[in-house]
Structures are given as C-alpha cells and as structure tokens.
Short mmCIF file of C-alpha atoms and ligand atoms in Angstrom, two decimals:
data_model
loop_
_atom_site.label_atom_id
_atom_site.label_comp_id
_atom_site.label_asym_id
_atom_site.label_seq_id
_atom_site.Cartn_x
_atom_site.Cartn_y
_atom_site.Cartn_z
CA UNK Y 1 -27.17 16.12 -5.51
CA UNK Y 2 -23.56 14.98 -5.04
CA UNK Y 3 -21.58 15.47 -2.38
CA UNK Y 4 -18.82 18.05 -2.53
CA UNK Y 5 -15.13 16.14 -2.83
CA UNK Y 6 -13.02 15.83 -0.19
CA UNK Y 7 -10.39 18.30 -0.11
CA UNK Y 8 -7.02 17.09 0.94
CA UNK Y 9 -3.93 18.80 1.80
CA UNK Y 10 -0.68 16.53 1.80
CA UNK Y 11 2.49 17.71 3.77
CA UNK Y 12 5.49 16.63 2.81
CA UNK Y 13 6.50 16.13 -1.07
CA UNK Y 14 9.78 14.18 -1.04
CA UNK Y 15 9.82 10.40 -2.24
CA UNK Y 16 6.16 9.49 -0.62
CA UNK Y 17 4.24 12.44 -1.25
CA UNK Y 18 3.94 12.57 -4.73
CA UNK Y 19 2.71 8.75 -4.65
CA UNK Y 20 -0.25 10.40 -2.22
CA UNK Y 21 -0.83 13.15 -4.20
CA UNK Y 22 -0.94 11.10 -7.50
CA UNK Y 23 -4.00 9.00 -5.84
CA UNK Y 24 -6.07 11.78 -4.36
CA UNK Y 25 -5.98 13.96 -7.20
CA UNK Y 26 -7.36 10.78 -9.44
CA UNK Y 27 -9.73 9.31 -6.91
CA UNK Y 28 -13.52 10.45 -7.84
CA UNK Y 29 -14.40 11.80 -4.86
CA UNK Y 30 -11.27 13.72 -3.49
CA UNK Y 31 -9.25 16.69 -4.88
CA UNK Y 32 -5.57 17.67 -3.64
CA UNK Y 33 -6.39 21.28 -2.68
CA UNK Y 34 -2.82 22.02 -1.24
CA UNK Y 35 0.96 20.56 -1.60
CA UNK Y 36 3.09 21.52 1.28
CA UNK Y 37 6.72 20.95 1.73
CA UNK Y 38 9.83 23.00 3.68
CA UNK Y 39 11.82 22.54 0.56
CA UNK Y 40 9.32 24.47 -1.58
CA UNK Y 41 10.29 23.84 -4.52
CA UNK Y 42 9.31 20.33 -4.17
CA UNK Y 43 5.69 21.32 -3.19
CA UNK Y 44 5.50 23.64 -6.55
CA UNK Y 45 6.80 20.60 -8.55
CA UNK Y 46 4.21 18.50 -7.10
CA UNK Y 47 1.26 21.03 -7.74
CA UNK Y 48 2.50 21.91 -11.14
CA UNK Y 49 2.17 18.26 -12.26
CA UNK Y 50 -1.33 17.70 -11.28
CA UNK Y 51 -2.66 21.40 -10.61
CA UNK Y 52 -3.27 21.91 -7.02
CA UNK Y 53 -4.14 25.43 -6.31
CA UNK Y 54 -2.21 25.78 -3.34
CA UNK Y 55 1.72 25.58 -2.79
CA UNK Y 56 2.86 25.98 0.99
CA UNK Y 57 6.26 25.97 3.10
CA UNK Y 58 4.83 25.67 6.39
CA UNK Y 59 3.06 22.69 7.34
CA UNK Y 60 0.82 24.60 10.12
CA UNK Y 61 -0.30 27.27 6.79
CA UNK Y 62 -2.15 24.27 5.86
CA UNK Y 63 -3.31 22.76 8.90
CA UNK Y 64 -4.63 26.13 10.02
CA UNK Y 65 -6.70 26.20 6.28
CA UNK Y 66 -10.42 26.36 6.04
CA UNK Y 67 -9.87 25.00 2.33
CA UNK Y 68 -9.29 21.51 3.20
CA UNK Y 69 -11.16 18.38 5.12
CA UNK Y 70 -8.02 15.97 5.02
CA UNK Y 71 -4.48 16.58 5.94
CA UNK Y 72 -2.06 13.72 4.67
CA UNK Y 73 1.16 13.37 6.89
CA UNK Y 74 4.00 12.28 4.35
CA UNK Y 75 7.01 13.83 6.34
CA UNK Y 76 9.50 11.68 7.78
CA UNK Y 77 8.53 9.70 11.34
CA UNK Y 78 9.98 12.38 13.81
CA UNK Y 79 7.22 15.32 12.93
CA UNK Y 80 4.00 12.74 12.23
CA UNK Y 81 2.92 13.40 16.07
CA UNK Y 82 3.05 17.05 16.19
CA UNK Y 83 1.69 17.81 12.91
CA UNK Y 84 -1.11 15.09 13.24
CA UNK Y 85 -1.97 16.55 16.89
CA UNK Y 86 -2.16 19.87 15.18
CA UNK Y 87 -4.54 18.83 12.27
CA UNK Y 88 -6.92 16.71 14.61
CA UNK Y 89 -7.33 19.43 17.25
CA UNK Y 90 -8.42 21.71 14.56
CA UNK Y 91 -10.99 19.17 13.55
CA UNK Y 92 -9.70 17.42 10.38
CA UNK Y 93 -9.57 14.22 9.17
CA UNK Y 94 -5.79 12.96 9.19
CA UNK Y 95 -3.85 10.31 7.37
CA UNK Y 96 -0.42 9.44 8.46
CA UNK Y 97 2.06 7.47 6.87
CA UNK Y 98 4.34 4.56 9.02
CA UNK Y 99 4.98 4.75 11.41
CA UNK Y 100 1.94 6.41 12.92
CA UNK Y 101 4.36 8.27 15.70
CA UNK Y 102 7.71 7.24 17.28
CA UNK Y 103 6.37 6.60 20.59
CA UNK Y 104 3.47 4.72 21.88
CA UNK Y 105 1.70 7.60 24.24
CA UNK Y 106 1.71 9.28 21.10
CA UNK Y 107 0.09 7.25 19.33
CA UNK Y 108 -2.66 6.72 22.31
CA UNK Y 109 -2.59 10.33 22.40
CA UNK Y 110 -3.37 10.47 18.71
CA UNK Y 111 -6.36 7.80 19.09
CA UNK Y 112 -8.21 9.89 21.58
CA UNK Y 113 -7.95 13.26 20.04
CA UNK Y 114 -9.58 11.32 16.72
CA UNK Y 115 -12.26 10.21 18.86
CA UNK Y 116 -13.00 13.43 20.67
CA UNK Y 117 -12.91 15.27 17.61
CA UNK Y 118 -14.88 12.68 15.72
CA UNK Y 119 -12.86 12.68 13.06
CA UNK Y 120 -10.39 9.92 11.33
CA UNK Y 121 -7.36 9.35 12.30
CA UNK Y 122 -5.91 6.89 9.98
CA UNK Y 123 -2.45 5.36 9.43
CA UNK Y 124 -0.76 4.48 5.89
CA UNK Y 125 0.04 0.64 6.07
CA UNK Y 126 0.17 0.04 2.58
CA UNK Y 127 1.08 -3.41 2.45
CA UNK Y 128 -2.40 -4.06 3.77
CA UNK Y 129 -4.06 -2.96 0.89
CA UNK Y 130 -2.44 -4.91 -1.39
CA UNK Y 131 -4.37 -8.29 -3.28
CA UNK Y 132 -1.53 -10.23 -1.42
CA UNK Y 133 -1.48 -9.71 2.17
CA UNK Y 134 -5.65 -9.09 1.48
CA UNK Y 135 -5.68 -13.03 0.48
CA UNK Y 136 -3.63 -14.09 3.01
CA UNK Y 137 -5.76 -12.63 5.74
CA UNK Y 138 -9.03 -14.53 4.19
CA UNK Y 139 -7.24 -17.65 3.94
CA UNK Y 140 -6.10 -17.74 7.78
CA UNK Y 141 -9.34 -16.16 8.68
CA UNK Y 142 -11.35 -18.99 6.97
CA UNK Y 143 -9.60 -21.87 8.78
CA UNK Y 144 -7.66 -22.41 5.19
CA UNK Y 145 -4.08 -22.74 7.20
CA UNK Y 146 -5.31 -24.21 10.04
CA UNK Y 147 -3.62 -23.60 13.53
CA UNK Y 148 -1.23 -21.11 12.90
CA UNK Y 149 2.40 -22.30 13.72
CA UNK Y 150 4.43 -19.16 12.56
CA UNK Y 151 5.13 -15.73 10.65
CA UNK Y 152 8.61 -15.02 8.90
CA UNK Y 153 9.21 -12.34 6.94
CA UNK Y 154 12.25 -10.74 5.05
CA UNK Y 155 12.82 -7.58 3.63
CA UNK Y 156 16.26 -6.74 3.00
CA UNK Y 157 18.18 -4.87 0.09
CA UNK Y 158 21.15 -2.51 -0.33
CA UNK Y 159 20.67 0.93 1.20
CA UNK Y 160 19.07 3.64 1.69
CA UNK Y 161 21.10 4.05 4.51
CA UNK Y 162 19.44 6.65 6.62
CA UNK Y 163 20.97 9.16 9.44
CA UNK Y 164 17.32 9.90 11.48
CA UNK Y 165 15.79 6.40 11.62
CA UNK Y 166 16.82 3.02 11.80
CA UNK Y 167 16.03 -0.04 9.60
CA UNK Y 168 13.85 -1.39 11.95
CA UNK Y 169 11.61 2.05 11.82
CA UNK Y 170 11.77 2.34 8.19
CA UNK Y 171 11.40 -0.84 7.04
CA UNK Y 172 9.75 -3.34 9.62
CA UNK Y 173 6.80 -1.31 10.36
CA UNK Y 174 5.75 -2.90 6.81
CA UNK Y 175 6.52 -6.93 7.93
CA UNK Y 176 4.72 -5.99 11.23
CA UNK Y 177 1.53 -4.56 10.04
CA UNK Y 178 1.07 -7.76 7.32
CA UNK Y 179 1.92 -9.67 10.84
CA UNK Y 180 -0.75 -7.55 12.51
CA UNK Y 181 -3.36 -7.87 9.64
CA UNK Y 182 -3.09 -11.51 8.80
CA UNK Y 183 -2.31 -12.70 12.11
CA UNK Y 184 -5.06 -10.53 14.36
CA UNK Y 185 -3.74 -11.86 18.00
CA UNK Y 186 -2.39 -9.68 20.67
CA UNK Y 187 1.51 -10.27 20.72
CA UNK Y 188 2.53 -11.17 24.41
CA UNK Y 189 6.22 -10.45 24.17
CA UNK Y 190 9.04 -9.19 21.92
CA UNK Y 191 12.54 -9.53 21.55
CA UNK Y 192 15.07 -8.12 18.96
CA UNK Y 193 18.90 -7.66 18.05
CA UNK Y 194 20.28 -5.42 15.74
CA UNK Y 195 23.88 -3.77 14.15
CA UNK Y 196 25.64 -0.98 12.58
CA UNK Y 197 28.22 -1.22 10.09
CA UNK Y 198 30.11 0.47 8.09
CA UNK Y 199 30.38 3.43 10.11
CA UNK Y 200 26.66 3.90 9.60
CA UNK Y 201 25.01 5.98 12.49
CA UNK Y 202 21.92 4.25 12.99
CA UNK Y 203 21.44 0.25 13.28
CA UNK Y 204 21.40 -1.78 9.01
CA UNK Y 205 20.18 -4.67 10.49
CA UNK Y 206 17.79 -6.08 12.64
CA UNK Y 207 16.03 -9.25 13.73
CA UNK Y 208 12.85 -9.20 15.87
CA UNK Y 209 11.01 -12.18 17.01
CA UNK Y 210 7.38 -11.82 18.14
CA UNK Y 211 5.84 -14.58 20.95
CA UNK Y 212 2.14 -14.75 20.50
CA UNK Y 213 0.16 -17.04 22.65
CA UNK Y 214 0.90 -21.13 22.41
CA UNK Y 215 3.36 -21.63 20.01
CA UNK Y 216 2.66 -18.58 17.67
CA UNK Y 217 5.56 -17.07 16.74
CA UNK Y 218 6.36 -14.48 14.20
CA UNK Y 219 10.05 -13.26 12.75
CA UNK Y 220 10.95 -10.09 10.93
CA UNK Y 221 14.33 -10.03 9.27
CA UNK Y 222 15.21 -6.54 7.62
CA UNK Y 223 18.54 -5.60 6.32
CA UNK Y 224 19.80 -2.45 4.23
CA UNK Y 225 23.20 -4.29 3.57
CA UNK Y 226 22.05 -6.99 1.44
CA UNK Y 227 23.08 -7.93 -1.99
CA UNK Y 228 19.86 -8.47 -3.29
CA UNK Y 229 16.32 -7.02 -2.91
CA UNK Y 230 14.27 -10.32 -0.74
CA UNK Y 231 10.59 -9.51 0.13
CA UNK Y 232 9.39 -12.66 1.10
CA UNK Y 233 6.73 -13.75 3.85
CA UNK Y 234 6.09 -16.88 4.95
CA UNK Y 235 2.99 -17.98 6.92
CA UNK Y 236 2.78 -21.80 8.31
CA UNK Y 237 -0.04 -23.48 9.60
CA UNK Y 238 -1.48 -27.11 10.47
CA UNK Y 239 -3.22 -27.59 7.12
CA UNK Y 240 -1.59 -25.46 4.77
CA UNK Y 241 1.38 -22.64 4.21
CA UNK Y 242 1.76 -19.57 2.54
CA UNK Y 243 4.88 -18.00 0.56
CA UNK Y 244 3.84 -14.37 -0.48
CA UNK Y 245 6.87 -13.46 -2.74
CA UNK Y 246 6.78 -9.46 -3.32
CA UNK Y 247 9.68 -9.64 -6.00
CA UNK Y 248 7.60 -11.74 -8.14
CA UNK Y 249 5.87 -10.20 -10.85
CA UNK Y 250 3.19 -12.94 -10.58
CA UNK Y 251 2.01 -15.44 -8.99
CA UNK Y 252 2.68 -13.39 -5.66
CA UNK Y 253 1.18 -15.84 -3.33
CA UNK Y 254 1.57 -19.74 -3.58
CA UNK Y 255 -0.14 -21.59 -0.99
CA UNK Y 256 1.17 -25.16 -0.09
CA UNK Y 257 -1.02 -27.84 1.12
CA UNK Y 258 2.34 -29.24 2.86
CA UNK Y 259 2.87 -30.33 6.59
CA UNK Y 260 3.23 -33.31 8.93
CA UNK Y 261 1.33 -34.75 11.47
CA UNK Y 262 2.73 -36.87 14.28
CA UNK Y 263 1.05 -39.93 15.74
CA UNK Y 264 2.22 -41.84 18.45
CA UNK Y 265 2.39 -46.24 18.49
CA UNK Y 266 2.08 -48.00 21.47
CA UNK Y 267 2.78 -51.22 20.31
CA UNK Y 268 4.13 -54.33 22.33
CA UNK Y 269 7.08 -54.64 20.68
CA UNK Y 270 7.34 -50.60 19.91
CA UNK Y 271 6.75 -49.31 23.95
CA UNK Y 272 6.56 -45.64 22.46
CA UNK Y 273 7.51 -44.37 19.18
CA UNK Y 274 6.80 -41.14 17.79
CA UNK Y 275 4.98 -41.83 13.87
CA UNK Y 276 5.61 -38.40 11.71
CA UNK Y 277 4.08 -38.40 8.44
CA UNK Y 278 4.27 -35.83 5.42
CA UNK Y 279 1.89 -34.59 3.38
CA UNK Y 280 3.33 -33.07 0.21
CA UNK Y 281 0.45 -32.13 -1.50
CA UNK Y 282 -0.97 -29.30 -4.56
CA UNK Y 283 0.56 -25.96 -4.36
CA UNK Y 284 -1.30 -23.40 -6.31
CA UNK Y 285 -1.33 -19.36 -7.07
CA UNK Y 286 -4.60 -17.16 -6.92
CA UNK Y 287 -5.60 -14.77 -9.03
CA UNK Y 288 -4.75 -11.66 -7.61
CA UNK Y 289 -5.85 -8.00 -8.73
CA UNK Y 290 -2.60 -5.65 -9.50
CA UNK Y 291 -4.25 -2.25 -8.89
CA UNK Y 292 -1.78 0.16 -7.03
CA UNK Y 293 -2.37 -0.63 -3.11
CA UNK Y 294 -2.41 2.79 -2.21
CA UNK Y 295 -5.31 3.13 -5.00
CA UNK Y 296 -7.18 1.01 -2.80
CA UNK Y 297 -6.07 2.60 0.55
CA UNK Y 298 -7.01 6.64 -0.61
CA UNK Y 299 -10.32 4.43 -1.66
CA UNK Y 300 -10.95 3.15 2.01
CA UNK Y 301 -10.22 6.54 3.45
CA UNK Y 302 -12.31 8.30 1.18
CA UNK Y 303 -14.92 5.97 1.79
CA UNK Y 304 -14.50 6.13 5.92
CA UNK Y 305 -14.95 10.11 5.58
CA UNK Y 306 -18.24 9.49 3.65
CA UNK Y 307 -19.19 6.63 6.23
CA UNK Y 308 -19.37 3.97 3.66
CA UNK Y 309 -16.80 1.87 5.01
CA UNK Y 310 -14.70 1.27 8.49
CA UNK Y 311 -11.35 2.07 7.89
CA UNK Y 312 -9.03 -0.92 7.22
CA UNK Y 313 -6.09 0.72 9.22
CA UNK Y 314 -6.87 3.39 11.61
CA UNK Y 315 -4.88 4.88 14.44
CA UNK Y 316 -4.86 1.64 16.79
CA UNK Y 317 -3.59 -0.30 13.93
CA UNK Y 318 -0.54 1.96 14.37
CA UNK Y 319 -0.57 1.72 17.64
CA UNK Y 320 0.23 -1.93 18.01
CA UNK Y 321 2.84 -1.42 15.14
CA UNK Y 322 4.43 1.31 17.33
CA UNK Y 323 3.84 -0.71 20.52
CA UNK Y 324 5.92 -3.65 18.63
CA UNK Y 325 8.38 -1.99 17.46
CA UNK Y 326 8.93 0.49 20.66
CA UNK Y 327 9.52 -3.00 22.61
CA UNK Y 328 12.02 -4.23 19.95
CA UNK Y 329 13.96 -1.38 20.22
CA UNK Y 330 14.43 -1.40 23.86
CA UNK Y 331 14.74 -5.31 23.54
CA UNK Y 332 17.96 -3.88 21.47
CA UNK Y 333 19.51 -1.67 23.87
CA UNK Y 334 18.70 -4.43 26.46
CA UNK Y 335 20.73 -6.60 24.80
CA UNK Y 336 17.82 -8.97 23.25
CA UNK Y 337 15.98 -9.16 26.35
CA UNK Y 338 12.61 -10.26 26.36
CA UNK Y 339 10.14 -7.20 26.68
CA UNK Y 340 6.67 -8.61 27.61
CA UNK Y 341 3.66 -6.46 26.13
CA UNK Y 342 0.45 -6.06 28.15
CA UNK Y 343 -2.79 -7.32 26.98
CA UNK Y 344 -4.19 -5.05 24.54
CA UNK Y 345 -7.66 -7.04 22.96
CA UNK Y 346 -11.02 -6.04 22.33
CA UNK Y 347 -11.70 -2.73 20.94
CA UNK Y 348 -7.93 -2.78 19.14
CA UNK Y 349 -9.05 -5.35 16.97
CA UNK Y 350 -12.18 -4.02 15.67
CA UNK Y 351 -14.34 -5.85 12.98
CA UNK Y 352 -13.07 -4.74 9.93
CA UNK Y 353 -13.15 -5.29 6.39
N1 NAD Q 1 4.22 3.17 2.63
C1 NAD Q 1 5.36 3.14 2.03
O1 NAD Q 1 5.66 2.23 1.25
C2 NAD Q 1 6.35 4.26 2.28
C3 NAD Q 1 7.47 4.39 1.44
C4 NAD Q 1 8.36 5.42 1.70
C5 NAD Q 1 8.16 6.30 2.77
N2 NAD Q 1 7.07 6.14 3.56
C6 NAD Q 1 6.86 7.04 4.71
O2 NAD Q 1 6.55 8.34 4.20
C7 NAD Q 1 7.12 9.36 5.04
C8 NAD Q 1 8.04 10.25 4.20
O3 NAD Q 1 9.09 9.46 3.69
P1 NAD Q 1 9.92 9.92 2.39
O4 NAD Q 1 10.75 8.76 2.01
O5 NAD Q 1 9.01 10.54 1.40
O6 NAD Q 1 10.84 11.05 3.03
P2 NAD Q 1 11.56 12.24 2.25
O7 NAD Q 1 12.65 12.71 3.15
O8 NAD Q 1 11.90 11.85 0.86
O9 NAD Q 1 10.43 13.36 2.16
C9 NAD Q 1 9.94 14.03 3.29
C10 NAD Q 1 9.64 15.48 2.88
O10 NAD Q 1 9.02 16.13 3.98
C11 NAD Q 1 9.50 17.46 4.02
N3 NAD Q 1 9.29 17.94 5.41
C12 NAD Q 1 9.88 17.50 6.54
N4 NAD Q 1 9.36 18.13 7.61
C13 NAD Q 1 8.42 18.98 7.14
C14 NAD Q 1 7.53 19.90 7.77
N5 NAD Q 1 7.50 20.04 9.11
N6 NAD Q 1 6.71 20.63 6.99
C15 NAD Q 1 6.73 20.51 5.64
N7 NAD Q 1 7.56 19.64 4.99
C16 NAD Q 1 8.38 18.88 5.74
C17 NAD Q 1 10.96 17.36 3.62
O11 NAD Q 1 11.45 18.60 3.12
C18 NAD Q 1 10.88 16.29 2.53
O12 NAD Q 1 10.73 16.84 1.23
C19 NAD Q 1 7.85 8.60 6.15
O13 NAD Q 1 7.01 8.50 7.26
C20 NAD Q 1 8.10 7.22 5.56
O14 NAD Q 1 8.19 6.21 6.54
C21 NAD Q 1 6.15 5.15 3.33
#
C-alpha cells in the first residue's frame, strides 16, 4: 500500500510562495492542501492555478488545521519565528524560508521545539540545492582544492530596495549558506560595514568578512545599487580554485588548476631568497544537472518526513546563517568591529548528504 501524500499548507503567496507551491503540488508524494496569504486575493490566485482546496487569510486558520502535515513559511523574515513556533508546537513539520528567524535565540528556540516535538524543522537555503554549490562542496570535501585559502562572493544588482529588511538580510543569507555548505568550519569571528543611499531607509550595501581558523577567510559583497546583476563566488585553495558564475547560462562552475607555491634558497651566494612559482594549468567545466533547485529541496524535505533521507538544511543550518549575520550587523552599528563567535562544532555540523 502507498503511503498517503504529505499535505502541505504554504503561508504567504507573494513573490516566493507561488515558487513553493508550484513544487509541492508537482512533487509525487506531496499535495498543497491550503494557500494562505493576508492579502487574500493572492492566496485564491495561487489555489486557482494549481487547485488547492483551501484558501485562507489568517496564517494561524492553517496552522491550527488537522488537514495538513507541513506548514511552509514564505512570509517575509519578521513573522518566520512566531508562525514557525506556532506550527511546531502544534506538532507539524515546518519549512521556513531565509532567513530561518531574525534573531539567534530564535532560531535555538526553533531547534528545540523541532526536537521535542519530533518533527522537522527545516530552513529554505536554496542555493544549496543547486548542481553548483552541490559540486563545489564534493570538490573541497574530496581534497580537490586542497587547503582552503578563501571564500568571496558577490551578489549585487539594482534594487529591490526594501523598507523592513536590509541587503544584508535579504540577500547575504544566500552567499553565507553556500559559505556554510561548501566550507563546513565553525567561523571564529565576523566583521562587516555597510551604507544607505539615496535616502533609502535601510542599509544598499554591505561588506562582511568572515575569519575562520588559520588563514580561512571568507567575503560577502552584496549591493542593491549596482548597475549590473554579478553572482559570482569564488573559492581558492592550495591545489585548485573555483569560479561558480550564477549569471552564466552554462558552464556555471570552472575549476582552475592555478596557484603558486613558494620555496625558499639558501644558497651561499643567495643567504635567503624567497622562490615563488606558478602553476597555470587546465581549467575545465562539469557537467552540471539544471533541474529547478527548489525541485530538489521540496524532494529532500519530502524525503526527511518519510525518513528516507537527513535533511540537507535543517534548523541549525539556519542557525549559523542567523548567528553570522546577527554578528555582522552589530559589527555594523559597531562601526566594523570585530565580533568574535563562540565555538559552535559537533552536532551543528551533522553528517549530511
Ligand atoms: N530562496 C530564495 O531565493 C528567496 C527569494 C525570495 C524571497 N525569499 C524569502 O521568502 C520570504 C517571502 O519573500 P517574498 O519576496 O515572497 O515576500 P512578499 O512580500 O512578496 O510576499 C510575502 C507575502 O506574505 C504575506 N504575509 C505576510 N505576513 C503574513 C501573515 N502573518 N499571514 C499570512 N500572510 C502573510 C504578504 O501579504 C505577502 O503576500 C522571505 O523570507 C524571503 O527572504 C527567498
């Protein structure tokens, strides 16, 4: 006998939502059982398109529902804690998009209740599920790049200016989960800067730099006042580098087998000179599979509620997003003082696929 689908409720049907809604109501093994939004008439849009039974105003209509097993968060960052905490304590499963919660005892808070409850609480980190950042993590974790030296990313374009969250919220919590992914150490400290311009309310531009033990570092540039649309990560190691180009419509990911060693001589007539040589070798692009990430992601969560699978990013993976980007943002008001993060291994970094 089959098992009965998992019936998911999605709150929140503004830009996101639909993109949710679109992949649980295809996925095999899941059906979108009720749209919710507090402008209603985007929820009936929504549930017209695909048929969902159920059209809702209030988020808590659906939490409180005995209809549904999942309840997707899709509602801008400022309501994910109170309407997750809601939907765990009344024992459902609960995905989340980024960032998990705006504060970090949230998101601890969050992490517990999922455990006591024994159910999921996952967070949407969508980059991670793409063929991309997926490669890149098997290449560093195989000892393909070597030593890691560093992590830069960019993200910048023109707008969308927003009033309720900064750039660093909306957009960085995407650089710092690839960092998180591919990178898999504890980050010891964190330091940022930002601006507003324009008369904007809310900072356009921010740079956050990321100290990792040794000389790990990473770098996260975003920026709504940009020209042009960059997406562009690069990861450097001892042996090889990486340059994962999002704006590409191929060849994504081109890893360089570039670097330089250094070697010292000790010569008689050279008492110390430092030798630095170059390697310049192959450069080459991998295959990479173009299915929607979020395809994959609604796959992984499915798949975690049947107990098939871990799942690739659950609450503590938003956690240490949160926890990075809480520090950056007091780094900010501090000026771009340093903001040292306590050790946070072990259980945070689970085995995962
Ligand atoms: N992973 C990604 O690539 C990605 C992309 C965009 C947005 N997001 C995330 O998705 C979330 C939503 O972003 P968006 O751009 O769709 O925002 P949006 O403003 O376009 O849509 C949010 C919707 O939620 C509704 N809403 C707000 N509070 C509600 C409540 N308490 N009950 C019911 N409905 C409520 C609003 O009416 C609105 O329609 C944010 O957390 C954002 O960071 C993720």
């Amino acid at each position: 006998m089959t098992a009965p689908r998992i019936r998911v409720g999605i709150i929140g049907c503004g830009y996101w939502g639909p993109n949710l809604v679109r992949n649980f109501a295809r996925h095999a093994e899941s059906q979108v059982q009720a749209v919710c939004d507090m402008r209603y008439e985007r929820a009936a849009r929504v549930a017209a398109e695909f048929r969902i039974p159920a059209v809702l105003k209030h988020g808590s209509e659906l939490i409180q529902s005995q209809d549904i097993d999942l309840v997707v968060i899709a509602t801008p960052s400022d309501t994910h804690f109170e309407l997750a905490k809601a939907a765990l304590e009344t024992g459902k499963h609960v995905l989340v998009m980024k960032p998990f919660t705006t504060q970090v005892e949230q998101a601890e808070q969050l992490c517990a209740l999922a455990d006591r409850q024994g159910v999921l609480g996952a967070v949407d980190h969508t980059f991670v599920f793409t063929s991309a950042v997926r490669r890149m993590r098997e290449l560093v974790s195989a000892g393909e790049i070597g030593d890691l030296y560093y992590f830069d990313s960019v993200r910048i374009n023109l707008g969308l200016i927003q009033a309720d969250v900064n750039v660093l919220w909306d957009l960085a919590p995407h650089d710092v989960s690839i960092m998180d992914y591919v990178i898999r150490q504890d980050p010891v400290s964190v330091s940022a800067t930002a601006a507003c311009h324009g008369g904007s309310p809310t900072e356009n531009i921010a740079y956050l730099t990321v100290q990792y033990g040794g000389s790990l570092i990473g770098h996260v540039h975003v920026n709504w006042l940009a020209p042009a649309k960059v997406r562009r990560t690069i990861v450097g190691g001892s042996k090889k580098m990486i340059i994962y180009d999002d704006v590409e419509p191929s060849e994504k990911l081109k890893i360089y087998d570039r670097g330089f060693s250094v070697s010292t001589d000790r010569s008689a007539e050279n008492d110390y000179q430092l030798m630095i040589s170059y390697r310049t070798g192959d450069m080459w692009a991998p295959q990479l599979s173009t299915k929607e990430a979020l395809a994959v992601e609604v796959d992984n969560v499915v798949s975690a509620i049947r107990g098939r699978e871990p799942l690739v990013t659950d609450g503590w993976a938003g956690w240490r997003v949160v926890r990075i980007l809480d520090a950056a943002q007091r780094s900010i008001r501090e000026g771009g003082s340093l903001v040292a993060l306590g050790t946070a291994s072990g259980r945070l970094y689970p085995k995962q696929v």
